[in-house]
Amino acid sequence: MKKLRKIDLWIVIPYILLLGIGVVMVYSASFYNALIVGGKTDQYLIKQASYAVLGLFLCYVAFMLKEKILKSQRILSFVMIVTCGSLFYLLGRAYLVPSSRVNGASAWINLGLINFQPLELAKLFLIMFLALMLTNKQNRLLNKQGWKEVVREVSQPLLIVGSIIIMVFFQPDIGGALILSLITLVLISSSTIPGKLIAELSGVLLTVFIAMIVIITKFPPAFVKHNYAYQRFLAMQHPFQLEQKAGAQLVNSFYAISNGGVFGDGLGNSIQKRGYLPEPHTDFIMSIISEELGFVGVFIVLSLLMILILRMISLGFRSKKTYNSLVYYGVATMILAQIILNVGGLLGLIPLTGVTLPFISYGGSSMLVLSVALGIVLNLEATAKFEEIKKG
């Protein structure tokens, strides 16, 4: 109970509010489609509320764990085996049973009560794994003067991380692979590797990224033109020209956002969720929030999410422990990257990637992993406060 007194309310309060908003909006966005297909109108409401309650419980469990458990090599090794094994299974299943793909991707494993998405576990594993590895090697990395020395030092962890990212990419889940890559880049940049080397790496990656965009846009290879991801890229550029094809989802998202105005049409009154937007309770839930609650509703949701992110970044800056800082930055990056990919896609600023909105979109895997991640952040911060009191 003493530990609860040190809990960070700047994280807990936005988290609980987001869970509540998510449950309400999932019900609002899903009841019409559930009714049309002959299901119960509250089926997604019950599931999302169950995920929220379970998420709160797991957040509390993660908060109460001893720090040595979070840093346990055995536990990390077990999680790595589960993560890599699940991703490899998905790739094999997609190849042997093509009909198992959902919307062109093999990303979920049906466990009965929940559809488990290994990508979500991979995000948390990468954060905890890289934070521990980079912390253990911080003194040796600090003295490295060239990339050959750095790569030699971190080759084993990067091989594991790279394998996970590649398996996610070939599901195919480009959005997921991008999030994992961003988490890796942020944690490496925040480690004790000399800033000069980080600047060189950033320059190379930016150059490669720009080159890829130019090639795909101006000189697309023949095998790319019929790719589903490429069609989404074209839809981003010319949504209304492709309204009857790949641009349909984006155009209907625009209509939903436009209809909402400042204050929205009222909770439950969305038009676009009635057969126009596919899966409005998952990828496009922010469009429904915009239509029903307007700019005000969108502003409140994004503000709560930004409070979480900025608080974790602030904790990272102030922390005296490298490990804690890396975990804070990693979780903040995970949430921020999902927001950018989700909202950016709905606004047509980037291609649609299928990435959901943290804590708001329907989904058990994402909700539970994010809750555990916040529980770990709260745990590390509360433990650090106790240690400071003991020293003082």
PDB file of C-alpha atoms in Angstrom, residues 96-250:
ATOM      1  CA  LEU A  96       0.701 -22.989 -45.954  1.00  0.00           C
ATOM      2  CA  VAL A  97      -2.875 -21.738 -45.447  1.00  0.00           C
ATOM      3  CA  PRO A  98      -3.353 -18.522 -47.489  1.00  0.00           C
ATOM      4  CA  SER A  99      -7.041 -18.411 -46.527  1.00  0.00           C
ATOM      5  CA  SER A 100      -6.012 -17.711 -42.919  1.00  0.00           C
ATOM      6  CA  ARG A 101      -5.026 -14.158 -43.877  1.00  0.00           C
ATOM      7  CA  VAL A 102      -7.334 -11.350 -42.711  1.00  0.00           C
ATOM      8  CA  ASN A 103      -7.346  -8.265 -44.964  1.00  0.00           C
ATOM      9  CA  GLY A 104      -4.245  -9.614 -46.666  1.00  0.00           C
ATOM     10  CA  ALA A 105      -2.225 -10.050 -43.445  1.00  0.00           C
ATOM     11  CA  SER A 106      -1.507 -12.935 -41.097  1.00  0.00           C
ATOM     12  CA  ALA A 107      -1.270 -11.112 -37.770  1.00  0.00           C
ATOM     13  CA  TRP A 108      -3.600 -12.804 -35.262  1.00  0.00           C
ATOM     14  CA  ILE A 109      -3.740 -16.103 -33.399  1.00  0.00           C
ATOM     15  CA  ASN A 110      -7.155 -17.181 -32.119  1.00  0.00           C
ATOM     16  CA  LEU A 111      -6.848 -18.194 -28.455  1.00  0.00           C
ATOM     17  CA  GLY A 112     -10.587 -18.574 -27.925  1.00  0.00           C
ATOM     18  CA  LEU A 113     -11.389 -15.703 -25.569  1.00  0.00           C
ATOM     19  CA  ILE A 114      -9.076 -13.299 -27.394  1.00  0.00           C
ATOM     20  CA  ASN A 115      -7.359 -12.898 -30.750  1.00  0.00           C
ATOM     21  CA  PHE A 116      -3.720 -12.615 -29.753  1.00  0.00           C
ATOM     22  CA  GLN A 117      -1.576 -10.266 -31.871  1.00  0.00           C
ATOM     23  CA  PRO A 118       2.128 -11.114 -31.354  1.00  0.00           C
ATOM     24  CA  LEU A 119       3.117  -7.671 -32.661  1.00  0.00           C
ATOM     25  CA  GLU A 120       1.833  -6.064 -29.457  1.00  0.00           C
ATOM     26  CA  LEU A 121       3.959  -8.358 -27.306  1.00  0.00           C
ATOM     27  CA  ALA A 122       6.912  -7.672 -29.617  1.00  0.00           C
ATOM     28  CA  LYS A 123       6.650  -3.924 -28.929  1.00  0.00           C
ATOM     29  CA  LEU A 124       6.896  -4.361 -25.171  1.00  0.00           C
ATOM     30  CA  PHE A 125       9.620  -6.993 -25.478  1.00  0.00           C
ATOM     31  CA  LEU A 126      11.747  -4.705 -27.652  1.00  0.00           C
ATOM     32  CA  ILE A 127      11.487  -1.891 -25.114  1.00  0.00           C
ATOM     33  CA  MET A 128      12.408  -4.033 -22.107  1.00  0.00           C
ATOM     34  CA  PHE A 129      15.090  -5.997 -23.961  1.00  0.00           C
ATOM     35  CA  LEU A 130      16.871  -3.018 -25.527  1.00  0.00           C
ATOM     36  CA  ALA A 131      16.625  -0.979 -22.318  1.00  0.00           C
ATOM     37  CA  LEU A 132      18.364  -3.742 -20.379  1.00  0.00           C
ATOM     38  CA  MET A 133      20.982  -4.550 -23.042  1.00  0.00           C
ATOM     39  CA  LEU A 134      21.914  -0.915 -23.684  1.00  0.00           C
ATOM     40  CA  THR A 135      22.106  -0.209 -19.947  1.00  0.00           C
ATOM     41  CA  ASN A 136      24.367  -3.196 -19.317  1.00  0.00           C
ATOM     42  CA  LYS A 137      26.674  -2.031 -22.107  1.00  0.00           C
ATOM     43  CA  GLN A 138      26.472   1.723 -21.420  1.00  0.00           C
ATOM     44  CA  ASN A 139      30.053   2.169 -20.181  1.00  0.00           C
ATOM     45  CA  ARG A 140      31.559   0.228 -23.075  1.00  0.00           C
ATOM     46  CA  LEU A 141      29.405   2.029 -25.673  1.00  0.00           C
ATOM     47  CA  LEU A 142      30.404   5.427 -24.293  1.00  0.00           C
ATOM     48  CA  ASN A 143      34.023   4.873 -25.307  1.00  0.00           C
ATOM     49  CA  LYS A 144      33.360   3.615 -28.838  1.00  0.00           C
ATOM     50  CA  GLN A 145      34.593   5.912 -31.617  1.00  0.00           C
ATOM     51  CA  GLY A 146      33.380   4.122 -34.750  1.00  0.00           C
ATOM     52  CA  TRP A 147      30.408   2.136 -36.024  1.00  0.00           C
ATOM     53  CA  LYS A 148      32.428  -1.060 -36.378  1.00  0.00           C
ATOM     54  CA  GLU A 149      33.118  -1.044 -32.646  1.00  0.00           C
ATOM     55  CA  VAL A 150      29.501  -0.203 -31.792  1.00  0.00           C
ATOM     56  CA  VAL A 151      28.057  -2.867 -34.095  1.00  0.00           C
ATOM     57  CA  ARG A 152      30.446  -5.455 -32.662  1.00  0.00           C
ATOM     58  CA  GLU A 153      29.228  -4.572 -29.171  1.00  0.00           C
ATOM     59  CA  VAL A 154      25.484  -4.692 -29.912  1.00  0.00           C
ATOM     60  CA  SER A 155      25.420  -7.179 -32.808  1.00  0.00           C
ATOM     61  CA  GLN A 156      23.622  -9.917 -30.851  1.00  0.00           C
ATOM     62  CA  PRO A 157      20.756  -7.716 -29.543  1.00  0.00           C
ATOM     63  CA  LEU A 158      20.335  -6.043 -32.948  1.00  0.00           C
ATOM     64  CA  LEU A 159      20.198  -9.437 -34.660  1.00  0.00           C
ATOM     65  CA  ILE A 160      17.269 -10.447 -32.434  1.00  0.00           C
ATOM     66  CA  VAL A 161      15.531  -7.091 -32.924  1.00  0.00           C
ATOM     67  CA  GLY A 162      16.111  -7.147 -36.678  1.00  0.00           C
ATOM     68  CA  SER A 163      14.689 -10.669 -36.985  1.00  0.00           C
ATOM     69  CA  ILE A 164      11.497  -9.617 -35.187  1.00  0.00           C
ATOM     70  CA  ILE A 165      11.063  -6.520 -37.368  1.00  0.00           C
ATOM     71  CA  ILE A 166      11.575  -8.545 -40.564  1.00  0.00           C
ATOM     72  CA  MET A 167       9.020 -11.174 -39.515  1.00  0.00           C
ATOM     73  CA  VAL A 168       6.454  -8.460 -38.772  1.00  0.00           C
ATOM     74  CA  PHE A 169       7.184  -6.749 -42.107  1.00  0.00           C
ATOM     75  CA  PHE A 170       6.517  -9.959 -44.046  1.00  0.00           C
ATOM     76  CA  GLN A 171       3.152 -10.671 -42.347  1.00  0.00           C
ATOM     77  CA  PRO A 172       2.801  -8.101 -43.995  1.00  0.00           C
ATOM     78  CA  ASP A 173       2.367  -5.385 -41.367  1.00  0.00           C
ATOM     79  CA  ILE A 174       4.267  -2.325 -42.541  1.00  0.00           C
ATOM     80  CA  GLY A 175       2.810  -0.112 -39.808  1.00  0.00           C
ATOM     81  CA  GLY A 176       3.871  -2.555 -37.103  1.00  0.00           C
ATOM     82  CA  ALA A 177       7.377  -2.897 -38.550  1.00  0.00           C
ATOM     83  CA  LEU A 178       7.680   0.894 -38.676  1.00  0.00           C
ATOM     84  CA  ILE A 179       6.665   1.240 -35.009  1.00  0.00           C
ATOM     85  CA  LEU A 180       9.218  -1.378 -33.952  1.00  0.00           C
ATOM     86  CA  SER A 181      11.891   0.376 -36.028  1.00  0.00           C
ATOM     87  CA  LEU A 182      11.093   3.751 -34.459  1.00  0.00           C
ATOM     88  CA  ILE A 183      11.251   2.280 -30.941  1.00  0.00           C
ATOM     89  CA  THR A 184      14.652   0.766 -31.760  1.00  0.00           C
ATOM     90  CA  LEU A 185      15.973   4.010 -33.249  1.00  0.00           C
ATOM     91  CA  VAL A 186      14.791   6.116 -30.291  1.00  0.00           C
ATOM     92  CA  LEU A 187      16.306   3.774 -27.704  1.00  0.00           C
ATOM     93  CA  ILE A 188      19.618   3.578 -29.566  1.00  0.00           C
ATOM     94  CA  SER A 189      19.647   7.381 -29.897  1.00  0.00           C
ATOM     95  CA  SER A 190      18.918   7.747 -26.176  1.00  0.00           C
ATOM     96  CA  SER A 191      21.681   5.358 -25.120  1.00  0.00           C
ATOM     97  CA  THR A 192      25.307   6.189 -24.358  1.00  0.00           C
ATOM     98  CA  ILE A 193      26.418   5.724 -27.989  1.00  0.00           C
ATOM     99  CA  PRO A 194      28.303   8.947 -28.957  1.00  0.00           C
ATOM    100  CA  GLY A 195      26.068  11.637 -30.492  1.00  0.00           C
ATOM    101  CA  LYS A 196      28.253  11.917 -33.595  1.00  0.00           C
ATOM    102  CA  LEU A 197      27.547   8.301 -34.506  1.00  0.00           C
ATOM    103  CA  ILE A 198      23.803   8.748 -33.853  1.00  0.00           C
ATOM    104  CA  ALA A 199      23.773  11.780 -36.178  1.00  0.00           C
ATOM    105  CA  GLU A 200      25.496   9.743 -38.903  1.00  0.00           C
ATOM    106  CA  LEU A 201      22.983   6.908 -38.501  1.00  0.00           C
ATOM    107  CA  SER A 202      20.025   9.309 -38.623  1.00  0.00           C
ATOM    108  CA  GLY A 203      21.376  10.914 -41.790  1.00  0.00           C
ATOM    109  CA  VAL A 204      21.808   7.574 -43.537  1.00  0.00           C
ATOM    110  CA  LEU A 205      18.334   6.339 -42.551  1.00  0.00           C
ATOM    111  CA  LEU A 206      16.686   9.616 -43.632  1.00  0.00           C
ATOM    112  CA  THR A 207      18.460   9.465 -47.004  1.00  0.00           C
ATOM    113  CA  VAL A 208      17.382   5.861 -47.572  1.00  0.00           C
ATOM    114  CA  PHE A 209      13.785   6.662 -46.576  1.00  0.00           C
ATOM    115  CA  ILE A 210      13.560   9.655 -48.947  1.00  0.00           C
ATOM    116  CA  ALA A 211      15.114   7.614 -51.769  1.00  0.00           C
ATOM    117  CA  MET A 212      12.556   4.847 -51.268  1.00  0.00           C
ATOM    118  CA  ILE A 213       9.654   7.320 -51.358  1.00  0.00           C
ATOM    119  CA  VAL A 214      10.975   8.923 -54.557  1.00  0.00           C
ATOM    120  CA  ILE A 215      11.481   5.547 -56.265  1.00  0.00           C
ATOM    121  CA  ILE A 216       8.039   4.254 -55.265  1.00  0.00           C
ATOM    122  CA  THR A 217       6.353   7.526 -56.291  1.00  0.00           C
ATOM    123  CA  LYS A 218       8.161   8.277 -59.536  1.00  0.00           C
ATOM    124  CA  PHE A 219       9.495   4.919 -60.734  1.00  0.00           C
ATOM    125  CA  PRO A 220       7.437   2.148 -59.117  1.00  0.00           C
ATOM    126  CA  PRO A 221       8.667  -1.377 -59.993  1.00  0.00           C
ATOM    127  CA  ALA A 222       6.145  -3.631 -61.728  1.00  0.00           C
ATOM    128  CA  PHE A 223       5.784  -5.983 -58.731  1.00  0.00           C
ATOM    129  CA  VAL A 224       4.934  -3.009 -56.480  1.00  0.00           C
ATOM    130  CA  LYS A 225       2.099  -1.577 -58.581  1.00  0.00           C
ATOM    131  CA  HIS A 226      -0.365  -4.309 -57.627  1.00  0.00           C
ATOM    132  CA  ASN A 227       0.691  -4.434 -53.984  1.00  0.00           C
ATOM    133  CA  TYR A 228      -2.020  -3.612 -51.423  1.00  0.00           C
ATOM    134  CA  ALA A 229       0.266  -1.200 -49.555  1.00  0.00           C
ATOM    135  CA  TYR A 230       1.090   0.627 -52.798  1.00  0.00           C
ATOM    136  CA  GLN A 231      -2.611   1.040 -53.555  1.00  0.00           C
ATOM    137  CA  ARG A 232      -3.021   2.702 -50.161  1.00  0.00           C
ATOM    138  CA  PHE A 233      -0.122   4.993 -51.025  1.00  0.00           C
ATOM    139  CA  LEU A 234      -1.905   6.018 -54.232  1.00  0.00           C
ATOM    140  CA  ALA A 235      -5.159   6.475 -52.308  1.00  0.00           C
ATOM    141  CA  MET A 236      -3.399   8.926 -49.993  1.00  0.00           C
ATOM    142  CA  GLN A 237      -2.262  10.979 -53.001  1.00  0.00           C
ATOM    143  CA  HIS A 238      -5.528  10.831 -55.000  1.00  0.00           C
ATOM    144  CA  PRO A 239      -8.353   9.749 -52.657  1.00  0.00           C
ATOM    145  CA  PHE A 240     -11.276  11.179 -54.617  1.00  0.00           C
ATOM    146  CA  GLN A 241      -9.974   9.920 -57.964  1.00  0.00           C
ATOM    147  CA  LEU A 242      -9.866   6.432 -56.459  1.00  0.00           C
ATOM    148  CA  GLU A 243     -13.071   6.797 -54.437  1.00  0.00           C
ATOM    149  CA  GLN A 244     -14.606   3.642 -55.925  1.00  0.00           C
ATOM    150  CA  LYS A 245     -11.434   1.624 -55.286  1.00  0.00           C
ATOM    151  CA  ALA A 246      -8.581   2.048 -52.816  1.00  0.00           C
ATOM    152  CA  GLY A 247      -9.621   5.574 -51.831  1.00  0.00           C
ATOM    153  CA  ALA A 248     -13.077   4.616 -50.489  1.00  0.00           C
ATOM    154  CA  GLN A 249     -12.026   4.290 -46.843  1.00  0.00           C
ATOM    155  CA  LEU A 250     -10.115   7.556 -46.810  1.00  0.00           C
TER     156      LEU A 250
END
